[in-house]
Amino acid sequence: MLESQSSVNNESSLFSRVLDLSRSFARTINASGAIIYFLIALNLSITVPLSYILSIITDEAFSLHTTSKGIGYAFNQALYFELQAPLYFILLNIWREANGSIFFARLFSVLCIAATVKVAACLSQRLVKGVHPGWFAAVVALHPYTIWAATEIRLYALGILLSSLLLLFFYDGFFTDKPRRGAQVIYFVLSVAALYTQYYLGFLLVANAAALLILRRWRAAFIYMLGMVGVGLCFAPMLLVILGQVTTHTQTVTNAVSAMKGLSVIFWHIKEYILPVTPLEKMETLEVLRRWIFRLAYVAIIIALLKNYRRFLTATNILVVTTLSITVLLYVAAVRLTGEAMLQYRHSFVLFIPTALLAFTLVAKAAGGKVRAAWMLIFLLFSLTSLYFTFNPMTKMGSWDKVAQYVMASEKPGQPVLVFHAGNALTLSYYYTGKNVLVPVPRENRFDTFDIKDYVLKDEQEIEDAIARVPGDHREIWLVTDGICRFMDVDYNCQVLDGFVEKHYDIEQSQTFYNSQVRLLRRKPNP
């Protein structure tokens, strides 16, 4: 009976600690002042209109389909079609029960990024003491990467939020002189949630363990490792699934990426997080300026370290540097396994918060207020310019909403709409409500599993077979294509389609959109 009462008391005590920590977390956010809420409002004033205006891309269409038929379907599709961990898709499915629109689906990501701005302020208060948290919150709120993530119906915004929360509760639970038991519990729960959201988030768990070992926080490291055993047991059911997902992802990779090449890719991502210059083709002048800024920064850092390196050897600096360094090394290992195409800019989201923290820490601790203000002005120059060029078309790649409007305004009954490839056909289907049938070429979408080779056009007969799926004489057809003819090491054979059109059809009408083209074709008379 006494043991039972003791257990109840311990649980009650742990609950109280968690509750106290939550209150402390809320007080920390409130203490950051009105500027933080202004920055959140500023972020929302950008992301909400963009989320309403922008068309979707194929990956977002997949997310919408995956989350359209209930939790069980979302779970299964996440594992075997999306080839991802399932938590994001389950949460999005629940979220969309309230409203099934594209805009509402994007609001989930919008709110994740808004919450990240709050968490960023808390991180700044802990790691960069003496500097107003609004500086770092502004970096997160106005960065093109976070604004882009907020407009994606994908897991990136949730992943960024989880990465920031992991760092925050790691600090409170393991790094401070008086670790909080409630923070440790929350950290382990977040660790499980992170692994069930995106596997790359596990890199942070390894990096945090390394930081404790390097700093010789033996007691904290022991508790951390013990907790990770529980996290591992919770994640164990996913291990066999992951092996199948990795095999599917890598079966199209024919050329391994060298470690140096992988490091180069990651280093480019890091530079983008510090001073963005995407899209590069429209920002060549700023790219040249960025090179010189980084060169001067390298020299300044080396001089500062030589003059007084002990000033930089603080526990918080070691934590941030270790977190970023270990995460980078693990990403390089991932590049070696999956190939460069599977580590595009969007995939390295786990690096965003650690990179931004390191850059901000160096500026905040190594320079005075005037230099910090100058750095913020430079950051805003790069970020706002990048935002302008990225979102100026006010649409996403493909412009599928405008494609649908154009076809529906021009079409007549009996003109099937051929779409190359099936992924584009799915995306277009969320906007097209016209008189005719969308016909994926070379074949319909499969949703039991994903295989990029399904998009490969083998020969002209596959086009004829696709057209034959629709009754009629097919004298006139619409053809919708995008500008992508290759992904990873897979060639879609666009030249087969081009040759077929040239041989059998005259182009009656043609309209180009943002990385897509619509053509009305009339069958040539038989010779």
XYZ file of C-alpha atoms in Angstrom:
527
model
C 0.000 0.000 0.000
C 2.886 2.362 0.890
C 4.630 1.548 -2.405
C 1.432 2.328 -4.295
C 1.027 5.642 -2.449
C 4.687 6.492 -3.182
C 4.182 5.760 -6.868
C 1.140 8.039 -6.971
C 3.090 10.799 -5.231
C 5.994 10.444 -7.699
C 3.638 10.631 -10.662
C 1.925 13.638 -9.129
C 5.279 15.281 -8.541
C 6.360 14.635 -12.136
C 3.063 16.033 -13.408
C 3.560 19.139 -11.286
C 7.052 19.613 -12.685
C 5.790 19.333 -16.243
C 3.006 21.817 -15.430
C 5.495 24.232 -13.833
C 7.728 23.927 -16.878
C 4.835 24.699 -19.212
C 4.017 27.791 -17.169
C 7.655 28.825 -17.231
C 7.701 28.327 -20.994
C 4.617 30.543 -21.332
C 6.170 33.211 -19.080
C 9.332 33.131 -21.184
C 7.336 33.783 -24.326
C 5.418 36.604 -22.654
C 8.637 38.110 -21.302
C 9.998 38.480 -24.816
C 7.715 41.478 -25.256
C 5.415 42.859 -27.880
C 8.141 42.753 -30.537
C 7.890 38.938 -30.716
C 4.167 39.068 -31.323
C 4.686 41.783 -33.904
C 7.148 39.507 -35.715
C 4.690 36.616 -35.579
C 1.993 38.874 -37.012
C 4.416 40.048 -39.700
C 5.235 36.452 -40.586
C 1.538 35.574 -40.766
C 0.824 38.643 -42.918
C 3.167 37.122 -45.516
C 2.447 33.400 -45.208
C -1.351 33.479 -44.976
C -1.953 35.398 -48.261
C 0.685 33.325 -50.071
C -0.908 30.110 -48.824
C -4.214 31.263 -50.243
C -2.862 32.459 -53.606
C -0.224 29.895 -54.587
C -1.089 26.820 -56.609
C -0.004 23.394 -55.414
C 2.792 21.226 -56.786
C 2.868 17.455 -57.185
C 4.239 16.695 -53.707
C 1.407 18.720 -52.188
C -1.121 16.871 -54.328
C 0.272 13.626 -52.912
C -0.193 14.993 -49.372
C -3.792 15.946 -50.128
C -4.531 12.501 -51.537
C -2.778 10.687 -48.695
C -4.823 12.568 -46.081
C -8.186 12.360 -47.847
C -9.604 9.034 -46.627
C -9.126 8.627 -42.892
C -6.334 7.987 -40.412
C -5.780 4.349 -41.398
C -5.376 5.250 -45.044
C -3.058 8.155 -44.192
C -0.894 5.865 -42.060
C -0.609 3.204 -44.767
C 0.030 5.682 -47.587
C 2.660 7.509 -45.556
C 4.651 4.303 -45.119
C 4.263 2.662 -48.524
C 3.487 5.441 -50.997
C 5.028 8.590 -49.504
C 7.889 6.457 -48.136
C 7.893 8.667 -45.040
C 7.279 8.439 -41.322
C 3.516 8.709 -40.661
C 2.932 11.327 -37.924
C 2.685 14.422 -40.126
C 0.161 12.775 -42.432
C -1.928 11.534 -39.497
C -1.983 15.016 -37.950
C -2.835 16.606 -41.299
C -5.648 14.094 -41.803
C -7.129 15.039 -38.411
C -6.637 18.739 -39.190
C -8.445 18.427 -42.524
C -11.498 16.889 -40.876
C -12.496 20.471 -40.061
C -12.043 21.686 -43.645
C -10.794 19.864 -46.719
C -9.591 22.869 -48.739
C -6.074 23.442 -50.020
C -5.808 26.694 -48.061
C -6.820 25.061 -44.777
C -4.318 22.244 -45.320
C -1.596 24.874 -45.708
C -2.691 26.634 -42.526
C -1.264 23.724 -40.537
C 2.208 24.563 -41.857
C 1.585 28.300 -41.424
C 0.841 27.840 -37.715
C 3.851 25.559 -37.243
C 6.161 28.306 -38.522
C 4.412 30.964 -36.434
C 4.997 28.776 -33.366
C 8.638 28.355 -34.398
C 9.109 32.134 -34.201
C 7.999 31.957 -30.552
C 10.321 29.058 -29.793
C 13.201 30.866 -31.522
C 12.778 33.756 -29.083
C 12.985 31.313 -26.169
C 16.124 29.707 -27.591
C 17.745 33.104 -28.013
C 17.015 34.025 -24.390
C 18.789 30.880 -23.207
C 21.729 30.682 -25.604
C 22.447 34.326 -26.402
C 21.926 36.073 -23.097
C 22.060 39.840 -23.036
C 20.728 40.213 -26.573
C 17.053 40.915 -27.190
C 15.376 37.718 -28.474
C 13.610 39.750 -31.132
C 16.789 39.771 -33.226
C 16.837 36.015 -33.671
C 13.047 35.770 -33.874
C 13.203 38.246 -36.777
C 15.683 36.005 -38.611
C 13.285 33.057 -38.324
C 10.155 35.084 -39.087
C 11.496 36.714 -42.261
C 13.693 33.980 -43.674
C 12.612 32.828 -47.163
C 13.081 29.202 -46.105
C 10.571 29.364 -43.247
C 8.121 31.342 -45.375
C 8.472 28.740 -48.124
C 7.945 25.919 -45.602
C 4.793 27.623 -44.338
C 3.301 27.509 -47.850
C 3.977 23.789 -48.377
C 1.493 21.023 -47.649
C 4.428 18.878 -46.565
C 6.147 18.065 -43.290
C 8.926 20.699 -43.454
C 7.228 23.322 -41.263
C 6.386 20.743 -38.596
C 9.957 19.423 -38.831
C 11.436 22.902 -38.278
C 9.159 23.418 -35.275
C 10.139 20.060 -33.776
C 13.849 20.755 -34.295
C 13.542 24.054 -32.418
C 11.540 22.438 -29.602
C 14.099 19.645 -29.263
C 16.900 22.175 -28.827
C 14.866 24.208 -26.353
C 13.883 21.314 -24.091
C 17.327 19.744 -24.400
C 18.731 22.944 -22.938
C 16.198 22.994 -20.089
C 16.373 19.277 -19.383
C 20.053 18.422 -19.758
C 22.214 21.469 -20.307
C 21.452 23.879 -17.472
C 23.077 23.600 -14.039
C 19.677 22.696 -12.620
C 18.082 20.332 -15.155
C 14.306 20.065 -15.025
C 12.803 16.602 -14.891
C 9.670 17.811 -16.658
C 11.772 19.159 -19.532
C 13.477 15.772 -19.840
C 10.130 14.003 -20.109
C 8.913 16.467 -22.732
C 12.195 16.072 -24.638
C 11.843 12.281 -24.826
C 8.224 12.584 -25.967
C 9.293 15.101 -28.612
C 12.086 12.731 -29.683
C 9.574 9.981 -30.416
C 7.320 12.456 -32.238
C 10.306 13.722 -34.249
C 11.353 10.251 -35.382
C 7.774 9.480 -36.394
C 7.711 12.740 -38.379
C 10.989 12.643 -40.352
C 13.965 10.347 -39.846
C 16.523 13.122 -40.371
C 15.369 14.664 -37.078
C 17.124 11.751 -35.406
C 20.403 13.452 -36.325
C 19.667 16.035 -33.635
C 19.278 13.313 -31.019
C 22.751 11.985 -31.838
C 24.208 15.499 -31.905
C 22.757 16.343 -28.495
C 24.249 13.182 -26.994
C 27.634 14.115 -28.483
C 27.417 17.588 -26.931
C 26.881 16.128 -23.451
C 29.856 13.805 -23.858
C 32.147 16.539 -25.173
C 31.178 18.806 -22.269
C 31.603 15.904 -19.805
C 28.104 16.194 -18.422
C 28.271 12.563 -17.317
C 25.143 12.457 -15.148
C 23.054 14.250 -17.747
C 24.502 11.974 -20.453
C 23.550 8.866 -18.447
C 19.952 10.052 -18.026
C 19.900 11.023 -21.709
C 21.115 7.609 -22.886
C 18.654 5.868 -20.590
C 15.823 7.916 -22.038
C 17.005 7.185 -25.565
C 16.609 3.480 -24.860
C 12.917 4.138 -24.261
C 12.751 6.310 -27.388
C 14.390 3.533 -29.384
C 11.899 0.962 -28.107
C 9.016 3.226 -29.103
C 10.506 3.633 -32.580
C 11.537 -0.028 -33.035
C 8.369 -1.037 -34.972
C 9.439 1.314 -37.759
C 12.865 -0.237 -38.380
C 11.753 -2.907 -40.851
C 9.607 -0.357 -42.706
C 12.555 2.019 -42.983
C 14.684 -0.633 -44.679
C 12.048 -1.059 -47.378
C 11.673 2.703 -47.819
C 15.431 3.225 -48.166
C 15.642 0.405 -50.708
C 12.880 1.987 -52.796
C 14.490 5.439 -52.558
C 17.945 4.225 -53.551
C 17.097 1.747 -56.310
C 17.281 4.542 -58.892
C 20.640 5.849 -57.616
C 23.380 4.553 -59.891
C 26.245 6.868 -58.971
C 27.342 7.229 -55.365
C 28.145 10.740 -54.150
C 31.613 11.264 -52.681
C 31.987 12.584 -49.154
C 33.525 15.808 -50.477
C 30.663 16.313 -52.916
C 28.167 15.653 -50.128
C 29.937 18.129 -47.861
C 29.850 20.694 -50.676
C 26.089 20.245 -51.073
C 25.502 20.626 -47.346
C 27.806 23.629 -47.116
C 25.817 25.353 -49.873
C 22.639 24.742 -47.871
C 24.255 26.279 -44.788
C 25.232 29.391 -46.742
C 21.649 29.641 -47.985
C 20.388 29.583 -44.414
C 22.744 32.389 -43.402
C 22.309 34.629 -46.471
C 19.799 33.300 -49.034
C 20.359 33.873 -52.769
C 17.658 31.613 -54.216
C 16.705 31.764 -57.079
C 20.387 32.022 -58.011
C 19.816 32.842 -61.691
C 18.091 36.101 -60.680
C 20.450 37.022 -57.846
C 23.907 36.677 -59.375
C 25.019 40.103 -58.102
C 24.068 39.227 -54.541
C 25.806 35.866 -54.914
C 29.081 37.670 -55.713
C 28.489 39.980 -52.747
C 27.767 36.974 -50.529
C 31.081 35.354 -51.436
C 32.969 38.453 -50.282
C 30.907 38.739 -47.118
C 31.721 35.143 -46.215
C 35.408 35.628 -47.013
C 35.567 38.649 -44.729
C 33.618 36.755 -42.068
C 36.089 33.829 -42.191
C 39.010 36.229 -41.717
C 37.259 38.053 -38.871
C 36.449 34.781 -37.079
C 40.022 33.507 -37.405
C 41.461 36.792 -36.084
C 39.004 36.822 -33.182
C 39.862 33.217 -32.267
C 43.599 33.914 -32.403
C 43.248 36.998 -30.208
C 41.040 35.443 -27.543
C 39.848 31.943 -28.300
C 38.871 31.325 -24.657
C 36.112 33.884 -25.034
C 34.427 31.617 -27.543
C 34.924 28.358 -25.638
C 31.731 28.707 -23.648
C 29.454 25.782 -22.970
C 26.624 27.258 -25.054
C 28.928 27.888 -28.025
C 30.258 24.323 -27.817
C 26.659 23.070 -27.711
C 25.671 24.983 -30.861
C 28.865 24.105 -32.787
C 28.666 20.426 -31.827
C 24.979 20.216 -32.742
C 25.598 21.691 -36.183
C 28.832 19.756 -36.867
C 27.470 16.315 -35.958
C 24.251 16.960 -37.879
C 26.258 17.982 -40.955
C 28.368 14.797 -40.784
C 25.247 12.652 -40.536
C 23.725 14.444 -43.505
C 26.883 13.766 -45.513
C 26.520 10.079 -44.655
C 22.905 10.242 -45.846
C 24.012 11.790 -49.144
C 26.426 8.918 -49.627
C 23.541 6.472 -49.204
C 20.676 8.144 -51.045
C 22.395 10.316 -53.657
C 22.451 14.083 -54.109
C 18.931 14.334 -55.553
C 17.455 13.036 -52.297
C 19.153 15.803 -50.331
C 17.815 18.880 -52.006
C 17.604 22.207 -50.199
C 14.223 21.385 -48.690
C 15.472 18.096 -47.226
C 18.104 19.689 -44.981
C 15.545 21.490 -42.804
C 17.069 19.976 -39.635
C 20.110 22.208 -40.222
C 18.137 25.442 -40.367
C 17.773 26.303 -36.656
C 21.313 25.159 -35.633
C 22.845 27.103 -38.544
C 20.862 30.257 -37.839
C 21.719 29.956 -34.131
C 25.453 29.623 -34.802
C 25.536 32.581 -37.188
C 23.490 34.713 -34.806
C 25.612 33.684 -31.803
C 28.839 34.637 -33.571
C 27.487 38.028 -34.573
C 25.882 38.716 -31.199
C 28.837 37.707 -29.051
C 31.724 38.853 -31.226
C 30.433 42.301 -32.149
C 28.651 45.266 -30.699
C 25.174 46.547 -31.322
C 26.108 48.536 -34.442
C 27.673 45.512 -36.145
C 24.655 43.425 -35.179
C 22.330 46.011 -36.692
C 24.455 46.121 -39.853
C 24.325 42.330 -40.116
C 20.536 42.409 -39.754
C 20.282 44.967 -42.559
C 22.445 42.752 -44.794
C 20.312 39.737 -43.899
C 17.138 41.659 -44.723
C 18.607 42.752 -48.064
C 19.262 39.152 -49.056
C 16.053 37.740 -47.559
C 13.617 40.291 -48.956
C 15.230 40.140 -52.397
C 15.055 36.355 -52.352
C 11.427 36.482 -51.228
C 10.558 38.847 -54.057
C 12.107 36.725 -56.797
C 10.844 33.452 -55.325
C 7.217 34.477 -54.953
C 6.932 37.207 -57.570
C 5.244 34.859 -60.094
C 2.534 34.412 -57.430
C 2.329 30.763 -58.372
C 4.335 27.586 -57.948
C 6.083 25.441 -60.524
C 3.542 24.252 -63.063
C 0.923 26.959 -62.401
C -1.656 24.185 -62.410
C -4.496 26.468 -61.355
C -3.856 28.734 -64.343
C -3.410 25.719 -66.634
C -6.832 24.435 -65.588
C -8.452 27.847 -66.110
C -6.932 28.153 -69.579
C -8.051 24.691 -70.722
C -11.556 25.104 -69.292
C -11.962 28.474 -71.027
C -10.862 27.100 -74.416
C -11.942 23.449 -74.579
C -14.861 21.787 -76.331
C -16.482 18.457 -75.490
C -14.692 15.460 -76.984
C -11.186 16.845 -76.483
C -9.488 14.630 -73.879
C -6.723 16.274 -71.856
C -3.507 14.233 -71.933
C -1.153 15.016 -69.059
C 2.447 13.890 -68.979
C 3.012 12.467 -66.363
C 0.573 10.936 -63.848
C 1.840 13.065 -60.951
C 0.973 16.212 -62.900
C -2.432 14.760 -63.741
C -3.181 14.315 -60.042
C -2.102 17.893 -59.311
C -4.168 19.298 -62.180
C -7.220 17.319 -61.008
C -7.481 19.559 -57.916
C -8.261 22.524 -60.205
C -9.734 21.088 -63.409
C -13.527 20.705 -63.468
C -14.057 20.961 -67.231
C -15.956 19.111 -69.918
C -13.367 16.446 -70.695
C -11.341 13.674 -69.095
C -7.808 13.997 -67.733
C -5.690 11.198 -69.200
C -2.349 10.504 -67.493
C 0.472 9.464 -69.839
C 1.902 6.862 -69.935
C -0.351 5.326 -67.257
C -2.636 6.069 -64.318
C -1.278 6.844 -60.876
C -0.559 3.891 -58.629
C -1.195 4.513 -54.959
C -0.216 1.148 -53.510
C 3.455 2.111 -53.734
C 5.544 4.823 -55.348
C 7.937 4.052 -58.183
C 9.427 6.948 -60.115
C 9.909 4.607 -63.106
C 6.125 4.623 -63.600
C 6.610 8.067 -65.140
C 8.975 6.773 -67.832
C 7.521 6.771 -71.346
C 8.839 3.661 -73.103
C 7.436 4.029 -76.627
C 4.741 5.691 -78.754
C 2.372 2.763 -78.270
C 1.955 3.757 -74.620
C 0.664 7.147 -75.785
C -1.760 5.508 -78.205
C -2.962 3.204 -75.421
C -3.539 6.174 -73.110
C -5.593 7.986 -75.766
C -7.588 4.831 -76.457
C -8.788 4.745 -72.836
C -11.215 7.557 -73.756
C -14.040 6.848 -76.269
C -14.141 9.037 -79.372
C -12.299 9.782 -82.599
C -9.620 11.916 -80.822
C -9.142 14.263 -83.774
C -8.398 16.999 -81.263
C -6.701 16.549 -77.919
C -5.127 18.790 -75.312
C -1.591 18.012 -74.177
C -0.290 19.326 -70.838
C 3.380 18.909 -69.960
C 5.886 20.344 -67.508
C 9.540 21.168 -68.105
C 10.939 18.238 -66.113
C 12.257 15.345 -68.150
C 14.526 13.752 -65.568
C 14.593 13.065 -61.824
C 17.545 11.538 -60.008
C 18.972 9.021 -62.480
C 15.607 8.371 -64.188
C 14.967 9.776 -67.683
C 11.254 10.234 -68.453
C 11.972 10.052 -72.225
C 10.254 13.304 -73.133
C 11.711 12.955 -76.620
C 9.350 10.030 -77.308
C 6.347 12.280 -76.643
C 7.797 15.135 -78.702
C 8.436 12.780 -81.619
C 4.906 11.375 -81.405
C 3.352 14.866 -81.502
C 5.510 15.962 -84.437
C 4.659 12.828 -86.411
C 0.901 12.630 -85.846
C -0.419 16.075 -84.865
C -0.496 19.733 -85.844
C -0.337 22.278 -83.032
C -3.475 24.429 -83.239
C -2.971 26.383 -80.033
C -0.140 26.723 -77.515
C 0.279 28.526 -74.206
C 3.282 28.513 -71.862
C 2.955 28.916 -68.098
C 5.450 28.824 -65.233
C 7.316 25.603 -66.080
C 4.374 24.067 -67.912
C 2.900 24.126 -71.406
C -0.580 23.560 -72.829
C -1.113 22.622 -76.474
C -4.238 21.895 -78.500
C -3.371 19.211 -81.070
C -5.233 18.254 -84.251
C -4.592 14.864 -85.803
C -2.850 15.011 -89.169
C -4.691 13.452 -92.144
C -3.636 9.899 -92.903
C -1.081 9.843 -95.760
